[in-house]
PDB file of N, CA and C in Angstrom:
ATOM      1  N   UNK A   1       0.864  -1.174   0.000  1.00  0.00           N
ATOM      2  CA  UNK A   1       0.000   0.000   0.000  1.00  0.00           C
ATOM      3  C   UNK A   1       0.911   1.237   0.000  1.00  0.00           C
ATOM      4  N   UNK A   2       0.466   2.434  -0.858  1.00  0.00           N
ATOM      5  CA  UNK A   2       1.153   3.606  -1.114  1.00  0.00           C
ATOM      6  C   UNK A   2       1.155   4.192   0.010  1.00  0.00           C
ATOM      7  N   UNK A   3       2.002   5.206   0.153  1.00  0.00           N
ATOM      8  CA  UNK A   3       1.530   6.634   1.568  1.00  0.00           C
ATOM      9  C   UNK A   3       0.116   7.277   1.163  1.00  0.00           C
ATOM     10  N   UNK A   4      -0.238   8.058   0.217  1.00  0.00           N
ATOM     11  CA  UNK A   4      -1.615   8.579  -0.365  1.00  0.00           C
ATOM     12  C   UNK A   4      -2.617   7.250  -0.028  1.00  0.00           C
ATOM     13  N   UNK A   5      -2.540   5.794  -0.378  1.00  0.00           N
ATOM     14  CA  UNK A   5      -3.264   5.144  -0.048  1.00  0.00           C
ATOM     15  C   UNK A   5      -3.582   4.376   1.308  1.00  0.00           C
ATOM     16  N   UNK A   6      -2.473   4.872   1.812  1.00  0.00           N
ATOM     17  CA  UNK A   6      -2.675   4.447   3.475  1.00  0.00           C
ATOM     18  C   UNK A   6      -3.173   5.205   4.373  1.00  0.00           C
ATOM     19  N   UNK A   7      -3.073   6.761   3.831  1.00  0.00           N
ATOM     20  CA  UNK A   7      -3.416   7.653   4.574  1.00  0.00           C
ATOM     21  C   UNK A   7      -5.017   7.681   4.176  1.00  0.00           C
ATOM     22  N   UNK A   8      -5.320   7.405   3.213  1.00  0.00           N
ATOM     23  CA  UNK A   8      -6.903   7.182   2.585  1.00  0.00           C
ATOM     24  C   UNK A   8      -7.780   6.332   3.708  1.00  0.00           C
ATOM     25  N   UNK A   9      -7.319   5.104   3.279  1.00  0.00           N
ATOM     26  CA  UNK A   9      -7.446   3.845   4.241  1.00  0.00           C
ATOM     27  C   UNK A   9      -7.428   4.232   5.173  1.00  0.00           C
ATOM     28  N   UNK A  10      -6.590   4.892   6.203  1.00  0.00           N
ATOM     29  CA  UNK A  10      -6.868   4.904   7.364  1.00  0.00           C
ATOM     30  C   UNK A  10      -8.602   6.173   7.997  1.00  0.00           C
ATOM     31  N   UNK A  11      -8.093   6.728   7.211  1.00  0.00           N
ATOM     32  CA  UNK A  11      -9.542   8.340   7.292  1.00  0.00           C
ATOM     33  C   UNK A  11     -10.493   7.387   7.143  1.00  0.00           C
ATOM     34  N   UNK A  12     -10.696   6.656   5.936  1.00  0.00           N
ATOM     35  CA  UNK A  12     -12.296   6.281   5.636  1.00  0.00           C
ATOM     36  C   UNK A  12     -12.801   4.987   6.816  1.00  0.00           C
ATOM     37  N   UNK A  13     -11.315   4.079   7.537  1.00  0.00           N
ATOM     38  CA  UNK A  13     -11.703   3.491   8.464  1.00  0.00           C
ATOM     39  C   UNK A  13     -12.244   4.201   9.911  1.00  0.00           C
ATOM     40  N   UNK A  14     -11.753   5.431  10.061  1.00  0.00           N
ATOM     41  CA  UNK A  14     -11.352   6.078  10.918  1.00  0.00           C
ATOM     42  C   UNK A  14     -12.814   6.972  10.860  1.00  0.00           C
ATOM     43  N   UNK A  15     -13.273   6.695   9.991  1.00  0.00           N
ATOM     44  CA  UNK A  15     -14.659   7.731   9.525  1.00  0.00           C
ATOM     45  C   UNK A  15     -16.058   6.873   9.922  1.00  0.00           C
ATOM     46  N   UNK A  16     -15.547   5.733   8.942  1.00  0.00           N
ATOM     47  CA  UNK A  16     -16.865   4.429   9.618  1.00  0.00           C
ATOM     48  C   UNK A  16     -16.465   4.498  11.353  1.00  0.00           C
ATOM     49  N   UNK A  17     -15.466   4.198  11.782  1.00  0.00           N
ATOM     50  CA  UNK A  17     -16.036   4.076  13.427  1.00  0.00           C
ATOM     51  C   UNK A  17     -16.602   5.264  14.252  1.00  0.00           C
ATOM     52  N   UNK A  18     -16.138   6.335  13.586  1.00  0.00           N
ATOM     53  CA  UNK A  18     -16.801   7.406  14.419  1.00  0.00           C
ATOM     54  C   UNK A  18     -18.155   7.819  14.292  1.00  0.00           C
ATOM     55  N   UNK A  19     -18.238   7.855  12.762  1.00  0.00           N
ATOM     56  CA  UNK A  19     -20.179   7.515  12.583  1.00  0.00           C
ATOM     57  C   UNK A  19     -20.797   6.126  13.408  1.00  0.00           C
ATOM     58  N   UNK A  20     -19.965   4.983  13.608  1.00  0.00           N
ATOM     59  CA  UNK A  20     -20.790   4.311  14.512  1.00  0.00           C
ATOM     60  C   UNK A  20     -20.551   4.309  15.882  1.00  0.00           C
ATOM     61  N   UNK A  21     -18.918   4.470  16.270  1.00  0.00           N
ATOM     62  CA  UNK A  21     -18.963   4.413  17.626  1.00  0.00           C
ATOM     63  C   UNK A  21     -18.585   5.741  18.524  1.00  0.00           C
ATOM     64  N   UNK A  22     -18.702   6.868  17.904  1.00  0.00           N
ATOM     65  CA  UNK A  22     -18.822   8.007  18.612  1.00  0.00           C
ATOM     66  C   UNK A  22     -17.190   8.631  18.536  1.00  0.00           C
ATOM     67  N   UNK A  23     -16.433   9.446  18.861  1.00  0.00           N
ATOM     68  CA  UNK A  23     -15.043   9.943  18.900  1.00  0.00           C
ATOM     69  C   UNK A  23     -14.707   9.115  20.178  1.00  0.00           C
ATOM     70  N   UNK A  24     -15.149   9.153  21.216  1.00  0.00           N
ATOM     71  CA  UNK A  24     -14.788   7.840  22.320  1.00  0.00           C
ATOM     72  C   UNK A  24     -14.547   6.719  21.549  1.00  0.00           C
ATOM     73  N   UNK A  25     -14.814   6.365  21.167  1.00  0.00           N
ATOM     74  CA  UNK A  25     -15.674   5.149  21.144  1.00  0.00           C
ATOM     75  C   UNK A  25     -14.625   3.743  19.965  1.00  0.00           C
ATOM     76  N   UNK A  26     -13.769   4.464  19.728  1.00  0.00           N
ATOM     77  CA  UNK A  26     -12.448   3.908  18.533  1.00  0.00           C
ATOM     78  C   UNK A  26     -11.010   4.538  19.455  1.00  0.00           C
ATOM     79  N   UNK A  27     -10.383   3.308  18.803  1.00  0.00           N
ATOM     80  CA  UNK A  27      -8.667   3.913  18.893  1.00  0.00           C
ATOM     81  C   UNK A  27      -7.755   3.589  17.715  1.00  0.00           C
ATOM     82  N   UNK A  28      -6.660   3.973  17.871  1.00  0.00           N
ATOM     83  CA  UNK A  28      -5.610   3.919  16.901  1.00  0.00           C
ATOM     84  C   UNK A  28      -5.452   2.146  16.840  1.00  0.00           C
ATOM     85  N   UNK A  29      -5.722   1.468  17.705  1.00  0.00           N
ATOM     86  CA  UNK A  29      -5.494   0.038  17.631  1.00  0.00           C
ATOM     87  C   UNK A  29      -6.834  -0.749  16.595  1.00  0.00           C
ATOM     88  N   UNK A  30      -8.210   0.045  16.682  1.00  0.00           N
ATOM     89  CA  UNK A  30      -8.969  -0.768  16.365  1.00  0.00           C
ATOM     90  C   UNK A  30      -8.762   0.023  14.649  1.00  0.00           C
ATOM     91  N   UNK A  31      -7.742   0.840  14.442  1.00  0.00           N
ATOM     92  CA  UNK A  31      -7.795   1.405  12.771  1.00  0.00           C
ATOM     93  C   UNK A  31      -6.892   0.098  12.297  1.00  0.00           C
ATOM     94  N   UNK A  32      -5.922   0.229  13.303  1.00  0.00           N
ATOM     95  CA  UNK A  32      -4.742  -0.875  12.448  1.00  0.00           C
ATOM     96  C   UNK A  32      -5.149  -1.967  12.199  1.00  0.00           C
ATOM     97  N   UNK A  33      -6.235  -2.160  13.186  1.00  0.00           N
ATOM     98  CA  UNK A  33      -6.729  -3.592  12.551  1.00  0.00           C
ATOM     99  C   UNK A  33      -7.522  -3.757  11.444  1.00  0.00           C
ATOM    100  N   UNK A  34      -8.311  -2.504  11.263  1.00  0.00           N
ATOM    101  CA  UNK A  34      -9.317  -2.811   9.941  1.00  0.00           C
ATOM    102  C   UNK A  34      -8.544  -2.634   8.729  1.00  0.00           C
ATOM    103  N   UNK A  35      -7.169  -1.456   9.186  1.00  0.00           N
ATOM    104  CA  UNK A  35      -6.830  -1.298   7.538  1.00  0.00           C
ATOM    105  C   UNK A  35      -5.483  -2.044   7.404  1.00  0.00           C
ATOM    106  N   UNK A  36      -4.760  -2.851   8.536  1.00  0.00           N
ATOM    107  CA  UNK A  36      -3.828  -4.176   8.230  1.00  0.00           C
ATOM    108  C   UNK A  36      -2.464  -2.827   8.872  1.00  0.00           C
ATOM    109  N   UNK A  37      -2.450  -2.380   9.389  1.00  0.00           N
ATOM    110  CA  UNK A  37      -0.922  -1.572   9.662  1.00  0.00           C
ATOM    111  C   UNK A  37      -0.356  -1.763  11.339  1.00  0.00           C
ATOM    112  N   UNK A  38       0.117  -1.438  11.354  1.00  0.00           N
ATOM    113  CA  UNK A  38       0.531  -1.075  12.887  1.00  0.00           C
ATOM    114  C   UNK A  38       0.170   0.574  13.205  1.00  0.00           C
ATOM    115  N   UNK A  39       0.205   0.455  14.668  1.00  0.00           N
ATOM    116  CA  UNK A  39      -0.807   1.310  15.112  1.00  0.00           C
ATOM    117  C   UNK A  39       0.327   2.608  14.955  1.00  0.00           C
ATOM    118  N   UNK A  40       1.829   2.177  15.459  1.00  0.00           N
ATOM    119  CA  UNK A  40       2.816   3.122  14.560  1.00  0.00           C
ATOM    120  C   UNK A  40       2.895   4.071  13.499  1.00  0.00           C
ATOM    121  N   UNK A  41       2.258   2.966  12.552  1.00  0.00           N
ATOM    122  CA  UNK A  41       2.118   3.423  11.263  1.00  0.00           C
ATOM    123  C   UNK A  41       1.074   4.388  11.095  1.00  0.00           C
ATOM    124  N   UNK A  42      -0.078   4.902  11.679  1.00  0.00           N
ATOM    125  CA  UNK A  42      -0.816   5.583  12.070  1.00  0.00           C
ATOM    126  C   UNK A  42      -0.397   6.937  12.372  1.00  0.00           C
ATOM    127  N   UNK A  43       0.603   6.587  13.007  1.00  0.00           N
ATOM    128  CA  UNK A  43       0.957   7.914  14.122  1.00  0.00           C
ATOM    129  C   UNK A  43       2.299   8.864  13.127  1.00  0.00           C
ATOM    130  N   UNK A  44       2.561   7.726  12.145  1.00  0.00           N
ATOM    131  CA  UNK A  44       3.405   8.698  11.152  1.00  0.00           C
ATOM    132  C   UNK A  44       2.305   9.794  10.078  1.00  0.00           C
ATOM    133  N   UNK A  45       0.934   9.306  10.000  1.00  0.00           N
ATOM    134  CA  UNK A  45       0.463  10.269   9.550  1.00  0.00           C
ATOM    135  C   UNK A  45      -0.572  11.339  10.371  1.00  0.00           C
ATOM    136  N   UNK A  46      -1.013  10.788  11.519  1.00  0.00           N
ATOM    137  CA  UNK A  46      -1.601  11.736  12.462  1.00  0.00           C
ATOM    138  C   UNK A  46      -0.959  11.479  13.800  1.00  0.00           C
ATOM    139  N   UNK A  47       0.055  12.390  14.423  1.00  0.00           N
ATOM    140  CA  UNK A  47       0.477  11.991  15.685  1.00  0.00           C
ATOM    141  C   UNK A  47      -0.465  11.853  17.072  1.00  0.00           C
ATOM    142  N   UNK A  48      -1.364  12.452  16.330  1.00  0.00           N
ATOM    143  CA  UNK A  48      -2.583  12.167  17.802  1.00  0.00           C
ATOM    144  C   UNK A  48      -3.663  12.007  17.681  1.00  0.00           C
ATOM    145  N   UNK A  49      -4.911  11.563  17.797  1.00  0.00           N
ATOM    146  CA  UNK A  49      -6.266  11.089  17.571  1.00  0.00           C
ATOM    147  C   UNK A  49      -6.651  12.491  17.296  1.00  0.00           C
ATOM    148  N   UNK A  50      -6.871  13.832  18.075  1.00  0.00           N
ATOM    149  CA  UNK A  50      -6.863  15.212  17.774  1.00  0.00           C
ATOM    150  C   UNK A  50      -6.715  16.035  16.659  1.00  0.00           C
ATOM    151  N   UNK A  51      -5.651  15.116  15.847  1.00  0.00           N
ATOM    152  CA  UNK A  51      -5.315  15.628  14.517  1.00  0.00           C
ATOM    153  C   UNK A  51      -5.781  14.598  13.469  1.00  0.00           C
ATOM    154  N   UNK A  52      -6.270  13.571  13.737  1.00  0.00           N
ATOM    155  CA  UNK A  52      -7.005  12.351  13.168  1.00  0.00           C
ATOM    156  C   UNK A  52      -8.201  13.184  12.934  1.00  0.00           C
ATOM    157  N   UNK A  53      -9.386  13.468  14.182  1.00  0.00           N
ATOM    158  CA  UNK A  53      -9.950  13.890  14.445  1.00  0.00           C
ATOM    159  C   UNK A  53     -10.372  14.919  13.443  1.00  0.00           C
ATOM    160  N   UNK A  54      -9.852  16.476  13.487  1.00  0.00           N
ATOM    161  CA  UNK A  54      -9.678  17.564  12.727  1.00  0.00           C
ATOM    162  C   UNK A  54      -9.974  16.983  11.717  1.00  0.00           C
ATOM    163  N   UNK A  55      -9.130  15.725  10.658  1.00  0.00           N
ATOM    164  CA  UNK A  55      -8.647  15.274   9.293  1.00  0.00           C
ATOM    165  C   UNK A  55     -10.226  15.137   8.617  1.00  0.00           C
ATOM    166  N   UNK A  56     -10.826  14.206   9.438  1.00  0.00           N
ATOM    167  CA  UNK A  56     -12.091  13.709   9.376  1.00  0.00           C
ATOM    168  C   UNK A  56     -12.997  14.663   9.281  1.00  0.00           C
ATOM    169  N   UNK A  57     -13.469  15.566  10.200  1.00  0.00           N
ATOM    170  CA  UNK A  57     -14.211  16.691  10.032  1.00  0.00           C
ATOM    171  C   UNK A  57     -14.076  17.374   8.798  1.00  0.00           C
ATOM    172  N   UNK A  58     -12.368  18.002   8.749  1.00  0.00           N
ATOM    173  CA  UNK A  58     -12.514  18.108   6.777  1.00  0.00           C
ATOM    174  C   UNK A  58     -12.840  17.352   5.588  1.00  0.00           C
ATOM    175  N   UNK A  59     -12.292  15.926   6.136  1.00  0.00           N
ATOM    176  CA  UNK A  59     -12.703  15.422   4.919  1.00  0.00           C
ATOM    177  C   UNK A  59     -14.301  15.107   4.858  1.00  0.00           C
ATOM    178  N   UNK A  60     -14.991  14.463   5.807  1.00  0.00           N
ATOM    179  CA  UNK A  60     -16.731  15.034   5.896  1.00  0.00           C
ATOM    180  C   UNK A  60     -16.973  15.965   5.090  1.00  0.00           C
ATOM    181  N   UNK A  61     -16.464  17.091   5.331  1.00  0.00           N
ATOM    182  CA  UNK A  61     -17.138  18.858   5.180  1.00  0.00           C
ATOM    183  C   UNK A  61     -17.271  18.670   3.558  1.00  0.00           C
ATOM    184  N   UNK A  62     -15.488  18.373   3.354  1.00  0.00           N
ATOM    185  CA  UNK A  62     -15.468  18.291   2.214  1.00  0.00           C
ATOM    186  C   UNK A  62     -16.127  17.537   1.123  1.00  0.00           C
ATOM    187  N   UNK A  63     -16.713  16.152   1.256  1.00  0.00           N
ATOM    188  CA  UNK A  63     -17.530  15.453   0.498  1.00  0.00           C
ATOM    189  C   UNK A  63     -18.417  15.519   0.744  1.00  0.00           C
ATOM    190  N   UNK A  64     -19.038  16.346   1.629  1.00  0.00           N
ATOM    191  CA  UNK A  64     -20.727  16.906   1.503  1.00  0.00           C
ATOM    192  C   UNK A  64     -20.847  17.911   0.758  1.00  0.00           C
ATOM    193  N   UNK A  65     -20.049  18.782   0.363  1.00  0.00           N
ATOM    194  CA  UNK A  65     -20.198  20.544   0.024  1.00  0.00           C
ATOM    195  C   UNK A  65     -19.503  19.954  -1.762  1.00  0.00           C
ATOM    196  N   UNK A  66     -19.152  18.741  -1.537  1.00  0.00           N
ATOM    197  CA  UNK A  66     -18.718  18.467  -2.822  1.00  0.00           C
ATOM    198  C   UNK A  66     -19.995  17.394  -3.425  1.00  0.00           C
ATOM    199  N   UNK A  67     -20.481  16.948  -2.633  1.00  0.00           N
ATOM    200  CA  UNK A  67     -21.834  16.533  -3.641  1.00  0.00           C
ATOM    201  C   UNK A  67     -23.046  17.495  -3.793  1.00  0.00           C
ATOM    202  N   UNK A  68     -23.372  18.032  -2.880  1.00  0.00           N
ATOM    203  CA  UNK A  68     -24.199  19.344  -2.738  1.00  0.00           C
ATOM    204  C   UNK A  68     -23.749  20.173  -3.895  1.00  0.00           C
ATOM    205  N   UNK A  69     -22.702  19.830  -4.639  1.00  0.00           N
ATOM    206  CA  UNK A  69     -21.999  21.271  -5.511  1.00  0.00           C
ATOM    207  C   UNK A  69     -22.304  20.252  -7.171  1.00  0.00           C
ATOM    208  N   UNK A  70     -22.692  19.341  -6.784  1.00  0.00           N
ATOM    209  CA  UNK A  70     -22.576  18.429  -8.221  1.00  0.00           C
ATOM    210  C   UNK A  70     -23.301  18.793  -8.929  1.00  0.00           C
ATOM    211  N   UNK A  71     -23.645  19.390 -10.624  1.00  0.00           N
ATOM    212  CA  UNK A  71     -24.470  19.826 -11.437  1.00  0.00           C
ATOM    213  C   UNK A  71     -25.814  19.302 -10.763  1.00  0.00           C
ATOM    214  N   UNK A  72     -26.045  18.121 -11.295  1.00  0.00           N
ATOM    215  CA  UNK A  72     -27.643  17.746 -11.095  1.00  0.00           C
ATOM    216  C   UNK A  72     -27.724  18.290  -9.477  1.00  0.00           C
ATOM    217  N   UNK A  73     -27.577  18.848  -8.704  1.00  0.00           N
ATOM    218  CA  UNK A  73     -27.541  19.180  -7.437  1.00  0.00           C
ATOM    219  C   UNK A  73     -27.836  20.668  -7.410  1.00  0.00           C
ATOM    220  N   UNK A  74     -26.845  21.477  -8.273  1.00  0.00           N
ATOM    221  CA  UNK A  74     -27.020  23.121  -8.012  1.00  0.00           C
ATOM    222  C   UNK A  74     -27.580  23.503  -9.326  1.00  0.00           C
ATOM    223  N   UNK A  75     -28.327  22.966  -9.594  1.00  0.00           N
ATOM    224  CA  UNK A  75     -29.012  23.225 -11.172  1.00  0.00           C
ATOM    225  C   UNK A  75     -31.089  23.193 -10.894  1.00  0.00           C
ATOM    226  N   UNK A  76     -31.046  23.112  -9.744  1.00  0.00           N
ATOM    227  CA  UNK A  76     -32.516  22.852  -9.153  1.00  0.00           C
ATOM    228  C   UNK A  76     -32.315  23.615  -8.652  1.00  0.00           C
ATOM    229  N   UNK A  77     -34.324  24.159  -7.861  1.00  0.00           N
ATOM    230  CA  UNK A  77     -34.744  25.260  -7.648  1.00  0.00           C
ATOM    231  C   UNK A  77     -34.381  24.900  -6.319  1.00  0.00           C
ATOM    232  N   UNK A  78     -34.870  26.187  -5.367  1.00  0.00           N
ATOM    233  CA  UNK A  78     -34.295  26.251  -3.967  1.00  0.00           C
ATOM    234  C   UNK A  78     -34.849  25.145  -3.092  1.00  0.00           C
ATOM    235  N   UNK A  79     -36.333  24.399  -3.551  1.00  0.00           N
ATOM    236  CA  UNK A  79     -36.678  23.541  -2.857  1.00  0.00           C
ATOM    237  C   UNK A  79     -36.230  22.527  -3.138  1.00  0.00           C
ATOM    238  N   UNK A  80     -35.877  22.300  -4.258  1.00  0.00           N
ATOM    239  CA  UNK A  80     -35.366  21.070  -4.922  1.00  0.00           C
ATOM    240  C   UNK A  80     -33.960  20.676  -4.259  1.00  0.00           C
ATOM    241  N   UNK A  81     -33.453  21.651  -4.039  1.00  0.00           N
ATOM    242  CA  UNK A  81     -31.870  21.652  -3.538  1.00  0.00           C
ATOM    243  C   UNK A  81     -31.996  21.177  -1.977  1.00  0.00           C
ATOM    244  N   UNK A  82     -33.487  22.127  -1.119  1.00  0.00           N
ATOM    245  CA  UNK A  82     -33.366  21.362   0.463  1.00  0.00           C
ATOM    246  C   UNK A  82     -33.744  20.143   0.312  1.00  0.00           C
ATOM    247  N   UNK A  83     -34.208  19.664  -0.463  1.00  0.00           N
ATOM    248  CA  UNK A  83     -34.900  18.389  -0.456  1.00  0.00           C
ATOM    249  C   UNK A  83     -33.381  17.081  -1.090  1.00  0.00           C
ATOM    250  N   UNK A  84     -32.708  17.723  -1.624  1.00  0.00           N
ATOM    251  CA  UNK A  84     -30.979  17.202  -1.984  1.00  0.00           C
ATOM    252  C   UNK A  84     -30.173  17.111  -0.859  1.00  0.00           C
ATOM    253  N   UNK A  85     -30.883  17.859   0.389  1.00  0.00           N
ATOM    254  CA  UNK A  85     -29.693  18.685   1.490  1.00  0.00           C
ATOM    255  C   UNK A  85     -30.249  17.333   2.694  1.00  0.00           C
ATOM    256  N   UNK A  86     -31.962  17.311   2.792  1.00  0.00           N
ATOM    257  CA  UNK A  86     -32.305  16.436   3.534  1.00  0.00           C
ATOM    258  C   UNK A  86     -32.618  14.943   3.081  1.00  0.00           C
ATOM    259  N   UNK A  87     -32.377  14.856   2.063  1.00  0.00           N
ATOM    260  CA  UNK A  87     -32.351  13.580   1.214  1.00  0.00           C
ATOM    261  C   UNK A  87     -30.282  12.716   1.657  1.00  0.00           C
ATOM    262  N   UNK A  88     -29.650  13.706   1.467  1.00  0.00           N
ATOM    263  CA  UNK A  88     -28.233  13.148   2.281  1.00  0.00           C
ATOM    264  C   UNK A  88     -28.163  13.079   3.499  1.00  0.00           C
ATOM    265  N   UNK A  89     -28.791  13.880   4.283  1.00  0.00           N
ATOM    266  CA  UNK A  89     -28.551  13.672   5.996  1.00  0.00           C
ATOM    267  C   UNK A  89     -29.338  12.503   6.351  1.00  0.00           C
ATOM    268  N   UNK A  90     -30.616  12.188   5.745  1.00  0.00           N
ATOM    269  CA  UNK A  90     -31.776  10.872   6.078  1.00  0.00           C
ATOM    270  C   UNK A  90     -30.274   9.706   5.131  1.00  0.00           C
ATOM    271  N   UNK A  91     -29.924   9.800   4.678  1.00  0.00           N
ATOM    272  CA  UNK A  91     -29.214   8.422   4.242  1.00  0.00           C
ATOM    273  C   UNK A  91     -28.566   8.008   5.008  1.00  0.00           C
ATOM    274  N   UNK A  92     -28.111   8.837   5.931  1.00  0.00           N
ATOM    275  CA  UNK A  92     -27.505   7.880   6.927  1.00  0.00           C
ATOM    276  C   UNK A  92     -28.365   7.445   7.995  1.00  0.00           C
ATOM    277  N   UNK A  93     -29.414   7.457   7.924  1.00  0.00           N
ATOM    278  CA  UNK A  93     -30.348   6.702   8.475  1.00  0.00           C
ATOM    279  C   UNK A  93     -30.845   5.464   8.047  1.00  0.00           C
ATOM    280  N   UNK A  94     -30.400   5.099   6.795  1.00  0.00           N
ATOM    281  CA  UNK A  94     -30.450   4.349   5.954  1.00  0.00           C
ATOM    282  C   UNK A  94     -29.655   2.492   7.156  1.00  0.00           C
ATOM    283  N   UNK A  95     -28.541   3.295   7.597  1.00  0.00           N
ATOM    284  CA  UNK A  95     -27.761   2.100   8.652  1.00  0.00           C
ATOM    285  C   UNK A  95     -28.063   2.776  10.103  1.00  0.00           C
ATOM    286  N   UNK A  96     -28.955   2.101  10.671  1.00  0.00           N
ATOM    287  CA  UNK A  96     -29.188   2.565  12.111  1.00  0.00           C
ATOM    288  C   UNK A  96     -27.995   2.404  13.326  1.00  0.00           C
ATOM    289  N   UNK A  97     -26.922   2.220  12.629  1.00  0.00           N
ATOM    290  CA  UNK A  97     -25.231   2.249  13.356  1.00  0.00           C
ATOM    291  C   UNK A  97     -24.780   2.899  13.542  1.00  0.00           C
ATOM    292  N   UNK A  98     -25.245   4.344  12.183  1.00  0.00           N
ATOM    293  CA  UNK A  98     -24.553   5.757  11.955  1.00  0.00           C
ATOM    294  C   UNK A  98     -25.115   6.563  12.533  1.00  0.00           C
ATOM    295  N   UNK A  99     -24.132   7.922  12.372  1.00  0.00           N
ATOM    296  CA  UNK A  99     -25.260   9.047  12.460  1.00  0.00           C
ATOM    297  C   UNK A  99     -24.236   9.894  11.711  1.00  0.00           C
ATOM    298  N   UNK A 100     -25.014  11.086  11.443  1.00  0.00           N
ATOM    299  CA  UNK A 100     -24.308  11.867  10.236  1.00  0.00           C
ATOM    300  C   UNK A 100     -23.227  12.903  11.411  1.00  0.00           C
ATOM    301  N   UNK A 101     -22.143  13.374  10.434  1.00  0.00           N
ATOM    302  CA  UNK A 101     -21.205  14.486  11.552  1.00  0.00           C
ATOM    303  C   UNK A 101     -21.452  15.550  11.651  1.00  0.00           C
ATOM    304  N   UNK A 102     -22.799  15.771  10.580  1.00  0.00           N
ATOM    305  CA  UNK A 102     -22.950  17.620  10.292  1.00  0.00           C
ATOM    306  C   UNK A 102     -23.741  17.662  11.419  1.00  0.00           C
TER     307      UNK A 102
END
């Protein structure tokens, strides 16, 4: 696995546990296990859960404001668009494990 792809791997594991088990609720031990590294290896790209933490919140922000921004998305009328806005937050209702970060 690459650096760009480990650091991937680790966010999107690091993303599923916090939508299910809360920011408590995960550690650096239970990432290494889902994405195969040592928990070391972790800490070369976020030295502290804090900055893990932060990573996640951007990258969230960022792939919501980036589908919200997708043509068929900002090309509808203003209701059409809340109904795009509450049509993504109900999907994660879709797995009663999650909950959304916004």
């Amino acid at each position: 696995m690459n650096t760009a792809s480990t650091r991937q791997a680790i966010i999107e594991c690091a993303l599923a546990l916090l939508q299910e088990k809360g920011y408590n609720g995960w550690s650096y031990d239970d990432i290494a296990k889902c994405v195969g590294i040592k928990k070391a290896s972790i800490h070369y790209y976020f030295a502290k859960k804090e900055d893990l933490g932060k990573e996640l919140l951007v990258h969230y922000s960022k792939n919501t404001m980036a589908f919200l921004d997708l043509p068929e998305n900002t090309g509808k009328n203003p209701r059409e668009q809340l109904f795009v806005i509450v049509d993504l937050f109900a999907s994660v209702l879709d797995n009663p494990n999650t909950f959304c970060l916004c």
